[in-house]
């Protein structure tokens, strides 16, 4: 995951864990092409991976009272907070590699296998849900790869990517 590679577009991961040593496996793209592996430099670099949904939730609640909106009425408070977090990460930690992972829209395999999974949680607020596609656009605009994998939560993907990065 590099802030300078590609357009920062939505890349579904299909074969996590099959990367050759020294690479991150971002298998397949939206067109279903063959697996892509991004070479990791031999020298140590800072990799910063964000849980996009967690950061958006945090930003949503932090800025809910401000009622930020675009001129067309679209809520933007979570996006504002999300962008502020990214800007802070870049200036404070100066990561050479930055990526963002989101939970799948249709849920994960855990929800199918365990009916009580996350049953205690309130549904996502509609105003937050409207901002998720915009968060992908924001990432794309800043050259940050934004990943979303069907059936796998962001935590699963973050763990797999972190493991690949240190391999």
CSV table of C-alpha atoms in Angstrom, one decimal:
chain,number,residue,atom,x,y,z
A,1,UNK,CA,0.0,0.0,0.0
A,2,UNK,CA,1.6,3.2,-1.1
A,3,UNK,CA,0.4,6.7,-1.1
A,4,UNK,CA,2.1,7.1,-4.5
A,5,UNK,CA,1.1,3.9,-6.3
A,6,UNK,CA,-2.1,3.7,-8.3
A,7,UNK,CA,-5.1,5.9,-8.0
A,8,UNK,CA,-6.0,4.8,-4.5
A,9,UNK,CA,-8.9,3.0,-5.9
A,10,UNK,CA,-11.2,0.4,-4.5
A,11,UNK,CA,-9.3,-2.9,-4.7
A,12,UNK,CA,-11.1,-6.1,-3.5
A,13,UNK,CA,-8.7,-8.6,-1.9
A,14,UNK,CA,-9.2,-12.1,-3.0
A,15,UNK,CA,-6.2,-14.2,-2.0
A,16,UNK,CA,-4.9,-12.7,1.2
A,17,UNK,CA,-1.9,-14.5,2.6
A,18,UNK,CA,-0.6,-15.9,-0.8
A,19,UNK,CA,1.9,-13.1,-1.4
A,20,UNK,CA,5.5,-13.9,-2.1
A,21,UNK,CA,7.9,-12.8,0.7
A,22,UNK,CA,8.6,-9.1,0.6
A,23,UNK,CA,5.3,-8.2,-1.1
A,24,UNK,CA,1.8,-7.2,-0.1
A,25,UNK,CA,-0.9,-9.2,-2.0
A,26,UNK,CA,-3.7,-7.0,-3.3
A,27,UNK,CA,-5.2,-9.8,-5.4
A,28,UNK,CA,-7.5,-8.8,-8.1
A,29,UNK,CA,-9.1,-5.6,-8.9
A,30,UNK,CA,-12.6,-4.4,-9.7
A,31,UNK,CA,-12.3,-5.9,-13.2
A,32,UNK,CA,-11.3,-9.4,-11.8
A,33,UNK,CA,-7.8,-9.3,-13.3
A,34,UNK,CA,-5.0,-11.5,-12.0
A,35,UNK,CA,-3.5,-11.0,-8.5
A,36,UNK,CA,-1.3,-7.9,-8.1
A,37,UNK,CA,1.6,-7.9,-5.6
A,38,UNK,CA,3.2,-4.6,-4.5
A,39,UNK,CA,6.9,-5.0,-3.7
A,40,UNK,CA,7.9,-3.8,-0.3
A,41,UNK,CA,11.3,-2.1,-0.1
A,42,UNK,CA,14.0,-3.9,1.7
A,43,UNK,CA,14.6,-1.0,4.1
A,44,UNK,CA,12.2,-0.5,6.9
A,45,UNK,CA,9.3,1.9,6.2
A,46,UNK,CA,6.4,3.0,8.3
A,47,UNK,CA,3.1,1.4,7.3
A,48,UNK,CA,0.0,2.9,8.7
A,49,UNK,CA,-3.3,1.1,8.2
A,50,UNK,CA,-6.6,2.6,9.1
A,51,UNK,CA,-9.9,0.8,10.0
A,52,UNK,CA,-12.1,3.1,7.9
A,53,UNK,CA,-15.4,2.2,9.5
A,54,UNK,CA,-14.0,2.7,13.0
A,55,UNK,CA,-12.5,6.0,12.1
A,56,UNK,CA,-15.7,7.2,10.4
A,57,UNK,CA,-17.8,6.2,13.4
A,58,UNK,CA,-15.4,8.0,15.7
A,59,UNK,CA,-15.5,11.1,13.6
A,60,UNK,CA,-19.3,10.9,13.1
A,61,UNK,CA,-19.9,11.0,16.9
A,62,UNK,CA,-17.2,13.6,17.5
A,63,UNK,CA,-18.8,16.0,15.0
A,64,UNK,CA,-22.5,15.1,15.2
A,65,UNK,CA,-23.5,18.3,17.0
A,66,UNK,CA,-21.9,20.5,14.4
A,67,UNK,CA,-24.3,19.3,11.7
A,68,UNK,CA,-21.8,19.8,8.9
A,69,UNK,CA,-23.4,19.5,5.4
A,70,UNK,CA,-22.5,20.1,1.8
A,71,UNK,CA,-24.5,22.7,-0.1
A,72,UNK,CA,-26.8,20.0,-1.4
A,73,UNK,CA,-27.6,18.9,2.2
A,74,UNK,CA,-25.4,15.8,2.2
A,75,UNK,CA,-24.0,15.2,5.7
A,76,UNK,CA,-20.2,15.7,5.9
A,77,UNK,CA,-19.3,15.7,9.6
A,78,UNK,CA,-17.8,12.2,9.6
A,79,UNK,CA,-15.9,13.0,6.4
A,80,UNK,CA,-14.5,16.2,8.0
A,81,UNK,CA,-13.3,14.3,11.0
A,82,UNK,CA,-12.0,11.4,8.9
A,83,UNK,CA,-10.0,13.8,6.7
A,84,UNK,CA,-8.6,15.6,9.8
A,85,UNK,CA,-7.4,12.2,11.2
A,86,UNK,CA,-5.7,11.4,7.9
A,87,UNK,CA,-4.0,14.8,7.8
A,88,UNK,CA,-2.9,14.4,11.4
A,89,UNK,CA,-1.5,10.9,10.8
A,90,UNK,CA,0.5,12.1,7.7
A,91,UNK,CA,1.9,15.1,9.5
A,92,UNK,CA,2.6,13.5,12.9
A,93,UNK,CA,3.8,10.0,11.9
A,94,UNK,CA,4.9,10.7,8.3
A,95,UNK,CA,4.2,7.1,7.1
A,96,UNK,CA,5.7,6.1,3.8
A,97,UNK,CA,2.8,3.6,3.3
A,98,UNK,CA,-0.8,4.4,4.2
A,99,UNK,CA,-3.9,2.4,3.5
A,100,UNK,CA,-7.5,2.3,4.6
A,101,UNK,CA,-9.7,-0.8,5.0
A,102,UNK,CA,-13.5,-0.7,5.3
A,103,UNK,CA,-16.1,-3.3,6.4
A,104,UNK,CA,-18.1,-4.9,3.6
A,105,UNK,CA,-21.5,-3.3,3.0
A,106,UNK,CA,-23.2,-6.7,3.0
A,107,UNK,CA,-21.8,-7.9,6.3
A,108,UNK,CA,-19.2,-10.6,7.1
A,109,UNK,CA,-19.2,-14.4,7.3
A,110,UNK,CA,-19.5,-14.1,11.1
A,111,UNK,CA,-23.0,-12.7,10.8
A,112,UNK,CA,-24.1,-15.7,8.8
A,113,UNK,CA,-22.4,-18.2,11.1
A,114,UNK,CA,-23.4,-16.7,14.4
A,115,UNK,CA,-26.9,-15.0,14.7
A,116,UNK,CA,-26.0,-13.1,17.8
A,117,UNK,CA,-22.8,-11.5,16.3
A,118,UNK,CA,-23.0,-7.8,17.0
A,119,UNK,CA,-26.7,-8.1,17.9
A,120,UNK,CA,-26.2,-5.7,20.8
A,121,UNK,CA,-25.1,-2.9,18.4
A,122,UNK,CA,-27.5,-0.2,17.1
A,123,UNK,CA,-27.8,0.0,13.4
A,124,UNK,CA,-25.5,2.4,11.6
A,125,UNK,CA,-27.0,5.9,11.5
A,126,UNK,CA,-28.2,6.7,8.0
A,127,UNK,CA,-26.3,10.0,7.9
A,128,UNK,CA,-23.1,8.0,8.5
A,129,UNK,CA,-24.0,5.4,5.9
A,130,UNK,CA,-24.3,8.2,3.3
A,131,UNK,CA,-20.7,9.2,4.0
A,132,UNK,CA,-19.0,5.9,3.4
A,133,UNK,CA,-18.9,6.1,-0.4
A,134,UNK,CA,-17.6,9.6,0.0
A,135,UNK,CA,-14.8,8.4,2.3
A,136,UNK,CA,-13.7,6.1,-0.6
A,137,UNK,CA,-13.6,9.1,-2.9
A,138,UNK,CA,-11.7,11.1,-0.3
A,139,UNK,CA,-9.1,8.3,0.0
A,140,UNK,CA,-8.9,8.1,-3.8
A,141,UNK,CA,-8.4,11.8,-4.1
A,142,UNK,CA,-5.5,11.7,-1.6
A,143,UNK,CA,-3.9,8.6,-3.2
A,144,UNK,CA,-4.7,6.3,-0.3
A,145,UNK,CA,-5.7,2.8,-1.3
A,146,UNK,CA,-9.2,2.1,0.1
A,147,UNK,CA,-9.9,-1.6,0.4
A,148,UNK,CA,-13.1,-3.5,1.1
A,149,UNK,CA,-13.3,-7.3,0.9
A,150,UNK,CA,-16.6,-9.2,0.6
A,151,UNK,CA,-17.3,-11.4,3.7
A,152,UNK,CA,-14.3,-10.0,5.8
A,153,UNK,CA,-14.4,-7.2,8.3
A,154,UNK,CA,-11.7,-4.5,8.2
A,155,UNK,CA,-10.1,-6.1,11.3
A,156,UNK,CA,-9.5,-9.3,9.4
A,157,UNK,CA,-7.9,-7.6,6.5
A,158,UNK,CA,-5.9,-5.2,8.6
A,159,UNK,CA,-4.4,-8.2,10.5
A,160,UNK,CA,-3.6,-10.0,7.2
A,161,UNK,CA,-2.0,-7.0,5.7
A,162,UNK,CA,0.1,-6.3,8.8
A,163,UNK,CA,1.2,-9.9,8.9
A,164,UNK,CA,2.2,-9.7,5.2
A,165,UNK,CA,4.1,-6.4,5.8
A,166,UNK,CA,6.4,-7.9,8.5
A,167,UNK,CA,6.9,-11.2,6.6
